[in-house]
PDB file of C-alpha atoms and ligand atoms in Angstrom:
ATOM      1  CA  MET H   1      84.786  85.004 107.336  1.00  0.00           C
ATOM      2  CA  THR H   2      86.123  83.924 104.014  1.00  0.00           C
ATOM      3  CA  LEU H   3      85.804  86.350 100.968  1.00  0.00           C
ATOM      4  CA  SER H   4      86.078  84.940  97.590  1.00  0.00           C
ATOM      5  CA  HIS H   5      89.455  85.142  95.774  1.00  0.00           C
ATOM      6  CA  LYS H   6      89.592  87.514  92.852  1.00  0.00           C
ATOM      7  CA  MET H   7      92.288  87.764  90.331  1.00  0.00           C
ATOM      8  CA  ALA H   8      93.152  91.362  88.976  1.00  0.00           C
ATOM      9  CA  PRO H   9      95.627  91.253  86.119  1.00  0.00           C
ATOM     10  CA  SER H  10      97.266  94.602  85.774  1.00  0.00           C
ATOM     11  CA  ILE H  11      97.063  96.086  82.408  1.00  0.00           C
ATOM     12  CA  LEU H  12     100.109  97.981  82.972  1.00  0.00           C
ATOM     13  CA  ALA H  13     102.193  94.909  81.837  1.00  0.00           C
ATOM     14  CA  ALA H  14      99.978  94.750  78.736  1.00  0.00           C
ATOM     15  CA  ASP H  15     100.403  96.114  75.094  1.00  0.00           C
ATOM     16  CA  TYR H  16      99.175  99.641  75.187  1.00  0.00           C
ATOM     17  CA  ALA H  17      98.649  99.793  71.536  1.00  0.00           C
ATOM     18  CA  ASP H  18      96.074  97.152  71.575  1.00  0.00           C
ATOM     19  CA  PHE H  19      93.989  97.509  74.832  1.00  0.00           C
ATOM     20  CA  ALA H  20      90.816  96.124  73.244  1.00  0.00           C
ATOM     21  CA  SER H  21      92.498  92.731  72.606  1.00  0.00           C
ATOM     22  CA  GLU H  22      94.336  92.669  75.772  1.00  0.00           C
ATOM     23  CA  LEU H  23      91.057  93.268  77.666  1.00  0.00           C
ATOM     24  CA  GLN H  24      89.480  90.384  75.796  1.00  0.00           C
ATOM     25  CA  ARG H  25      92.343  88.332  76.744  1.00  0.00           C
ATOM     26  CA  ILE H  26      91.994  89.003  80.369  1.00  0.00           C
ATOM     27  CA  GLU H  27      88.417  88.266  80.293  1.00  0.00           C
ATOM     28  CA  ALA H  28      88.771  85.088  78.315  1.00  0.00           C
ATOM     29  CA  ALA H  29      91.441  83.873  80.923  1.00  0.00           C
ATOM     30  CA  GLY H  30      88.631  84.036  83.508  1.00  0.00           C
ATOM     31  CA  ALA H  31      89.777  86.895  85.626  1.00  0.00           C
ATOM     32  CA  GLU H  32      87.264  88.842  87.827  1.00  0.00           C
ATOM     33  CA  TYR H  33      88.851  92.324  87.601  1.00  0.00           C
ATOM     34  CA  VAL H  34      91.347  94.288  85.502  1.00  0.00           C
ATOM     35  CA  HIS H  35      93.819  96.274  87.486  1.00  0.00           C
ATOM     36  CA  ILE H  36      94.275  99.784  85.920  1.00  0.00           C
ATOM     37  CA  ASP H  37      97.177 101.635  87.269  1.00  0.00           C
ATOM     38  CA  ILE H  38      97.078 105.359  86.812  1.00  0.00           C
ATOM     39  CA  MET H  39     100.448 107.208  87.409  1.00  0.00           C
ATOM     40  CA  ASP H  40     100.988 110.883  87.221  1.00  0.00           C
ATOM     41  CA  GLY H  41     104.717 111.355  87.217  1.00  0.00           C
ATOM     42  CA  GLN H  42     104.534 113.019  90.492  1.00  0.00           C
ATOM     43  CA  PHE H  43     103.381 110.758  93.251  1.00  0.00           C
ATOM     44  CA  VAL H  44     105.470 108.008  91.392  1.00  0.00           C
ATOM     45  CA  PRO H  45     107.942 108.887  88.765  1.00  0.00           C
ATOM     46  CA  ASN H  46     106.352 106.908  85.917  1.00  0.00           C
ATOM     47  CA  ILE H  47     103.501 108.114  83.788  1.00  0.00           C
ATOM     48  CA  SER H  48     100.760 105.753  82.444  1.00  0.00           C
ATOM     49  CA  PHE H  49      97.346 106.684  81.511  1.00  0.00           C
ATOM     50  CA  GLY H  50      94.358 108.745  82.495  1.00  0.00           C
ATOM     51  CA  ALA H  51      90.594 108.627  82.605  1.00  0.00           C
ATOM     52  CA  GLY H  52      90.238 109.154  78.831  1.00  0.00           C
ATOM     53  CA  VAL H  53      92.042 105.936  78.310  1.00  0.00           C
ATOM     54  CA  VAL H  54      89.820 104.214  80.892  1.00  0.00           C
ATOM     55  CA  ALA H  55      86.651 105.497  79.017  1.00  0.00           C
ATOM     56  CA  SER H  56      87.778 103.941  75.896  1.00  0.00           C
ATOM     57  CA  MET H  57      88.656 100.655  77.550  1.00  0.00           C
ATOM     58  CA  ARG H  58      85.153 100.551  79.052  1.00  0.00           C
ATOM     59  CA  ARG H  59      83.748 100.457  75.547  1.00  0.00           C
ATOM     60  CA  HIS H  60      85.569  97.021  75.057  1.00  0.00           C
ATOM     61  CA  SER H  61      85.087  95.279  78.336  1.00  0.00           C
ATOM     62  CA  LYS H  62      82.557  94.175  81.051  1.00  0.00           C
ATOM     63  CA  LEU H  63      85.168  93.257  83.608  1.00  0.00           C
ATOM     64  CA  VAL H  64      85.292  95.071  86.977  1.00  0.00           C
ATOM     65  CA  PHE H  65      87.641  97.933  86.532  1.00  0.00           C
ATOM     66  CA  ASP H  66      89.907  98.309  89.457  1.00  0.00           C
ATOM     67  CA  CYS H  67      91.643 101.644  89.160  1.00  0.00           C
ATOM     68  CA  HIS H  68      94.607 102.281  91.416  1.00  0.00           C
ATOM     69  CA  LEU H  69      95.427 105.899  91.448  1.00  0.00           C
ATOM     70  CA  MET H  70      98.986 106.767  92.032  1.00  0.00           C
ATOM     71  CA  VAL H  71      98.382 110.409  91.645  1.00  0.00           C
ATOM     72  CA  VAL H  72      98.753 113.427  93.937  1.00  0.00           C
ATOM     73  CA  ASP H  73      95.373 114.736  95.183  1.00  0.00           C
ATOM     74  CA  PRO H  74      93.299 112.002  93.616  1.00  0.00           C
ATOM     75  CA  GLU H  75      90.095 113.673  94.810  1.00  0.00           C
ATOM     76  CA  ARG H  76      90.437 115.881  91.844  1.00  0.00           C
ATOM     77  CA  TYR H  77      89.586 113.032  89.572  1.00  0.00           C
ATOM     78  CA  VAL H  78      86.756 111.260  91.131  1.00  0.00           C
ATOM     79  CA  THR H  79      84.001 112.604  88.699  1.00  0.00           C
ATOM     80  CA  ALA H  80      86.237 111.810  85.643  1.00  0.00           C
ATOM     81  CA  PHE H  81      86.889 108.138  86.788  1.00  0.00           C
ATOM     82  CA  ALA H  82      83.073 107.719  87.760  1.00  0.00           C
ATOM     83  CA  GLN H  83      82.263 108.814  84.153  1.00  0.00           C
ATOM     84  CA  ALA H  84      84.837 106.881  82.647  1.00  0.00           C
ATOM     85  CA  GLY H  85      83.237 103.751  84.062  1.00  0.00           C
ATOM     86  CA  ALA H  86      85.401 102.783  86.896  1.00  0.00           C
ATOM     87  CA  ASP H  87      84.009 100.475  89.222  1.00  0.00           C
ATOM     88  CA  ILE H  88      86.550 100.577  92.151  1.00  0.00           C
ATOM     89  CA  MET H  89      88.705 103.727  92.715  1.00  0.00           C
ATOM     90  CA  THR H  90      91.599 103.159  95.155  1.00  0.00           C
ATOM     91  CA  VAL H  91      93.556 106.148  96.510  1.00  0.00           C
ATOM     92  CA  HIS H  92      96.830 106.391  98.536  1.00  0.00           C
ATOM     93  CA  THR H  93      96.889 107.768 102.150  1.00  0.00           C
ATOM     94  CA  GLU H  94     100.189 109.288 101.217  1.00  0.00           C
ATOM     95  CA  ALA H  95      98.825 111.115  98.127  1.00  0.00           C
ATOM     96  CA  THR H  96      96.385 113.628  99.837  1.00  0.00           C
ATOM     97  CA  SER H  97      95.806 115.598 103.126  1.00  0.00           C
ATOM     98  CA  HIS H  98      92.004 114.773 102.688  1.00  0.00           C
ATOM     99  CA  ILE H  99      91.956 110.864 102.354  1.00  0.00           C
ATOM    100  CA  HIS H 100      88.821 110.551 104.258  1.00  0.00           C
ATOM    101  CA  GLY H 101      87.116 113.163 102.170  1.00  0.00           C
ATOM    102  CA  ALA H 102      88.354 111.576  99.045  1.00  0.00           C
ATOM    103  CA  LEU H 103      86.896 108.312  99.987  1.00  0.00           C
ATOM    104  CA  GLN H 104      83.613 109.770 100.863  1.00  0.00           C
ATOM    105  CA  LYS H 105      83.474 111.478  97.452  1.00  0.00           C
ATOM    106  CA  ILE H 106      84.287 108.106  95.689  1.00  0.00           C
ATOM    107  CA  LYS H 107      81.352 106.440  97.403  1.00  0.00           C
ATOM    108  CA  ALA H 108      79.153 109.440  96.701  1.00  0.00           C
ATOM    109  CA  ALA H 109      80.192 109.134  92.891  1.00  0.00           C
ATOM    110  CA  GLY H 110      78.754 105.465  92.985  1.00  0.00           C
ATOM    111  CA  MET H 111      82.159 103.775  92.828  1.00  0.00           C
ATOM    112  CA  ARG H 112      83.468 101.216  95.389  1.00  0.00           C
ATOM    113  CA  ALA H 113      85.983 102.992  97.519  1.00  0.00           C
ATOM    114  CA  GLY H 114      89.479 101.607  98.018  1.00  0.00           C
ATOM    115  CA  VAL H 115      92.501 102.968 100.239  1.00  0.00           C
ATOM    116  CA  VAL H 116      96.047 101.980  99.663  1.00  0.00           C
ATOM    117  CA  ILE H 117      99.293 102.222 101.613  1.00  0.00           C
ATOM    118  CA  ASN H 118     102.980 102.021 100.566  1.00  0.00           C
ATOM    119  CA  PRO H 119     105.479  99.499 101.877  1.00  0.00           C
ATOM    120  CA  GLY H 120     106.772 102.249 104.307  1.00  0.00           C
ATOM    121  CA  THR H 121     103.273 103.527 105.714  1.00  0.00           C
ATOM    122  CA  PRO H 122     102.078 101.732 108.932  1.00  0.00           C
ATOM    123  CA  VAL H 123      98.441 100.152 109.161  1.00  0.00           C
ATOM    124  CA  THR H 124      97.667 102.836 111.786  1.00  0.00           C
ATOM    125  CA  ALA H 125      97.263 105.365 108.864  1.00  0.00           C
ATOM    126  CA  LEU H 126      94.268 103.058 107.641  1.00  0.00           C
ATOM    127  CA  GLU H 127      92.517 102.679 111.067  1.00  0.00           C
ATOM    128  CA  PRO H 128      90.225 105.558 110.823  1.00  0.00           C
ATOM    129  CA  LEU H 129      89.206 104.731 107.280  1.00  0.00           C
ATOM    130  CA  LEU H 130      88.284 101.102 107.682  1.00  0.00           C
ATOM    131  CA  GLY H 131      84.605 101.593 108.478  1.00  0.00           C
ATOM    132  CA  LEU H 132      84.465 103.548 105.163  1.00  0.00           C
ATOM    133  CA  VAL H 133      85.926 101.347 102.639  1.00  0.00           C
ATOM    134  CA  ASP H 134      85.080  98.508 100.319  1.00  0.00           C
ATOM    135  CA  GLN H 135      88.717  97.379  99.822  1.00  0.00           C
ATOM    136  CA  VAL H 136      92.132  97.890 101.318  1.00  0.00           C
ATOM    137  CA  LEU H 137      95.094  97.571  99.054  1.00  0.00           C
ATOM    138  CA  ILE H 138      98.464  96.757 100.723  1.00  0.00           C
ATOM    139  CA  MET H 139     101.354  97.520  98.306  1.00  0.00           C
ATOM    140  CA  THR H 140     103.901  94.743  98.294  1.00  0.00           C
ATOM    141  CA  VAL H 141     106.247  96.791  96.167  1.00  0.00           C
ATOM    142  CA  ASN H 142     107.003 100.411  96.036  1.00  0.00           C
ATOM    143  CA  PRO H 143     104.602 101.748  93.534  1.00  0.00           C
ATOM    144  CA  GLY H 144     105.550 103.186  90.143  1.00  0.00           C
ATOM    145  CA  PHE H 145     106.691 100.256  88.103  1.00  0.00           C
ATOM    146  CA  GLY H 146     105.767  96.594  87.348  1.00  0.00           C
ATOM    147  CA  GLY H 147     108.323  93.677  87.571  1.00  0.00           C
ATOM    148  CA  GLN H 148     109.802  94.472  91.074  1.00  0.00           C
ATOM    149  CA  ALA H 149     110.560  92.143  93.722  1.00  0.00           C
ATOM    150  CA  PHE H 150     107.856  91.183  96.362  1.00  0.00           C
ATOM    151  CA  ILE H 151     108.651  92.731  99.836  1.00  0.00           C
ATOM    152  CA  PRO H 152     107.865  90.077 102.403  1.00  0.00           C
ATOM    153  CA  GLU H 153     107.721  92.236 105.315  1.00  0.00           C
ATOM    154  CA  CYS H 154     104.522  93.677 103.989  1.00  0.00           C
ATOM    155  CA  LEU H 155     102.648  90.481 104.789  1.00  0.00           C
ATOM    156  CA  ALA H 156     102.603  91.485 108.581  1.00  0.00           C
ATOM    157  CA  LYS H 157     100.518  94.321 107.515  1.00  0.00           C
ATOM    158  CA  VAL H 158      98.080  92.269 105.519  1.00  0.00           C
ATOM    159  CA  LYS H 159      97.606  90.095 108.687  1.00  0.00           C
ATOM    160  CA  ALA H 160      97.170  93.138 110.923  1.00  0.00           C
ATOM    161  CA  VAL H 161      94.417  94.547 108.643  1.00  0.00           C
ATOM    162  CA  ALA H 162      92.685  91.144 108.302  1.00  0.00           C
ATOM    163  CA  ARG H 163      92.726  91.096 112.128  1.00  0.00           C
ATOM    164  CA  LEU H 164      91.333  94.515 112.572  1.00  0.00           C
ATOM    165  CA  ARG H 165      88.576  93.652 110.034  1.00  0.00           C
ATOM    166  CA  LYS H 166      87.559  90.680 112.009  1.00  0.00           C
ATOM    167  CA  GLN H 167      87.736  92.535 115.229  1.00  0.00           C
ATOM    168  CA  HIS H 168      85.286  95.336 113.911  1.00  0.00           C
ATOM    169  CA  GLY H 169      83.028  92.938 112.156  1.00  0.00           C
ATOM    170  CA  LEU H 170      83.749  94.513 108.577  1.00  0.00           C
ATOM    171  CA  ASP H 171      83.763  92.832 105.378  1.00  0.00           C
ATOM    172  CA  PHE H 172      85.995  94.848 102.926  1.00  0.00           C
ATOM    173  CA  ASP H 173      88.383  92.975 100.540  1.00  0.00           C
ATOM    174  CA  ILE H 174      92.042  92.997 101.050  1.00  0.00           C
ATOM    175  CA  GLU H 175      94.218  93.432  97.890  1.00  0.00           C
ATOM    176  CA  VAL H 176      97.932  92.905  97.426  1.00  0.00           C
ATOM    177  CA  ASP H 177      99.850  94.515  94.568  1.00  0.00           C
ATOM    178  CA  GLY H 178     103.321  94.064  93.338  1.00  0.00           C
ATOM    179  CA  GLY H 179     105.537  90.932  92.884  1.00  0.00           C
ATOM    180  CA  VAL H 180     102.596  88.545  93.035  1.00  0.00           C
ATOM    181  CA  ASP H 181     103.586  85.222  91.354  1.00  0.00           C
ATOM    182  CA  GLN H 182     103.089  81.507  91.831  1.00  0.00           C
ATOM    183  CA  HIS H 183     105.590  81.656  94.774  1.00  0.00           C
ATOM    184  CA  THR H 184     104.144  84.663  96.744  1.00  0.00           C
ATOM    185  CA  ILE H 185     100.545  84.327  96.168  1.00  0.00           C
ATOM    186  CA  LYS H 186      99.854  81.784  98.827  1.00  0.00           C
ATOM    187  CA  ALA H 187     101.510  83.501 101.381  1.00  0.00           C
ATOM    188  CA  CYS H 188      99.384  86.658 100.778  1.00  0.00           C
ATOM    189  CA  ALA H 189      96.190  84.476 100.861  1.00  0.00           C
ATOM    190  CA  ASP H 190      97.393  82.806 104.050  1.00  0.00           C
ATOM    191  CA  ALA H 191      98.033  86.368 105.439  1.00  0.00           C
ATOM    192  CA  GLY H 192      94.268  87.274 104.767  1.00  0.00           C
ATOM    193  CA  ALA H 193      94.251  89.008 101.050  1.00  0.00           C
ATOM    194  CA  ASN H 194      91.570  87.904  98.812  1.00  0.00           C
ATOM    195  CA  VAL H 195      92.103  90.196  95.811  1.00  0.00           C
ATOM    196  CA  PHE H 196      95.410  89.492  93.773  1.00  0.00           C
ATOM    197  CA  VAL H 197      96.955  92.009  91.266  1.00  0.00           C
ATOM    198  CA  ALA H 198      99.494  90.468  88.960  1.00  0.00           C
ATOM    199  CA  GLY H 199     101.079  92.285  86.049  1.00  0.00           C
ATOM    200  CA  SER H 200     104.612  90.870  84.735  1.00  0.00           C
ATOM    201  CA  TYR H 201     103.915  87.363  85.997  1.00  0.00           C
ATOM    202  CA  LEU H 202     100.617  86.961  83.858  1.00  0.00           C
ATOM    203  CA  PHE H 203     101.944  89.026  80.735  1.00  0.00           C
ATOM    204  CA  LYS H 204     105.417  87.549  80.520  1.00  0.00           C
ATOM    205  CA  ALA H 205     104.088  84.267  78.970  1.00  0.00           C
ATOM    206  CA  GLN H 206     102.167  83.992  75.742  1.00  0.00           C
ATOM    207  CA  ASP H 207      99.385  82.047  77.499  1.00  0.00           C
ATOM    208  CA  LEU H 208      97.654  84.310  80.016  1.00  0.00           C
ATOM    209  CA  THR H 209      95.052  81.836  80.717  1.00  0.00           C
ATOM    210  CA  ALA H 210      97.758  79.146  81.735  1.00  0.00           C
ATOM    211  CA  GLN H 211      99.444  81.676  83.910  1.00  0.00           C
ATOM    212  CA  LEU H 212      96.291  82.710  85.608  1.00  0.00           C
ATOM    213  CA  GLN H 213      95.382  79.020  86.144  1.00  0.00           C
ATOM    214  CA  THR H 214      98.833  78.525  87.799  1.00  0.00           C
ATOM    215  CA  LEU H 215      98.132  81.364  90.136  1.00  0.00           C
ATOM    216  CA  ARG H 216      94.839  79.769  91.037  1.00  0.00           C
ATOM    217  CA  LYS H 217      96.392  76.425  91.520  1.00  0.00           C
ATOM    218  CA  ALA H 218      98.950  77.911  93.866  1.00  0.00           C
ATOM    219  CA  LEU H 219      96.228  79.224  96.155  1.00  0.00           C
ATOM    220  CA  ASP H 220      94.918  75.701  96.566  1.00  0.00           C
ATOM    221  CA  ASP H 221      98.301  74.208  97.606  1.00  0.00           C
TER     222      ASP H 221
HETATM  223  C1  DX5 K   1     102.905  99.087  90.566  1.00  0.00           C
HETATM  224  C2  DX5 K   1     101.665  98.821  90.198  1.00  0.00           C
HETATM  225  C3  DX5 K   1     101.224  97.435  89.960  1.00  0.00           C
HETATM  226  C4  DX5 K   1     102.026  96.658  89.014  1.00  0.00           C
HETATM  227  C5  DX5 K   1     102.260  95.241  89.409  1.00  0.00           C
HETATM  228  O1  DX5 K   1     103.047 100.547  90.942  1.00  0.00           O
HETATM  229  O2  DX5 K   1     100.656  99.425  91.199  1.00  0.00           O
HETATM  230  O3  DX5 K   1      99.760  97.149  89.853  1.00  0.00           O
HETATM  231  O4  DX5 K   1     101.328  96.620  87.778  1.00  0.00           O
HETATM  232  O5  DX5 K   1     103.257  94.641  88.612  1.00  0.00           O
HETATM  233  P1  DX5 K   1     103.937  93.336  88.927  1.00  0.00           P
HETATM  234  O6  DX5 K   1     102.768  92.267  89.207  1.00  0.00           O
HETATM  235  O7  DX5 K   1     104.756  93.137  87.714  1.00  0.00           O
HETATM  236  O8  DX5 K   1     104.701  93.526  90.330  1.00  0.00           O
HETATM  237 ZN1   ZN K   2      98.528  98.774  91.081  1.00  0.00          ZN
END
């Protein structure tokens, strides 16, 4: 099974004082998703933004909002993100004692449910959840900050999840997040990923469209 490639620029690397223009730039570049990192200063040391900011963003964009919650007990925020206009809500197995219930709640609220594991968490943590989710996110850096180096050992986990997906006849997307650039994206795709988050690589240059095209080209090599 081949799922279509989707680019998910991470707005964590954008200019926070001008989300409206940054969203426009992402849309004009031809991205399918915008990846929105929600950090609470507890699950990860960094603090980013919450559902109120996402609701404001929603008024400026029709892109698919891919919300990655790096938040303790994310089930507390399901209703808030659904109301804010999130399309996908992705939650960490490490962040709650009730990951299955959290995913059920996300689906019941009408969003697509994603589950995510940190680099130190094994794929076995995902196995009981695979039939329930629309997206599996394999972190390729430790979460909390943009601009970190890609951890190549995580590719084995992408491969393992792709194998399980095939074995069970499932069709969820596999997303990678962290250190994705023109050098690492192809290995991620070869391992089985089809949704690619990229922050610093896309925003470090003026021309976001050209950067995104370079990533897409790297996938065809
Ligand atoms: C890290 C975030 C990422 C981050 C990726 O915790 O989940 O989405 O924005 O940034 P880059 O692409 O710079 O590694
Ligand atoms: Zn993220």
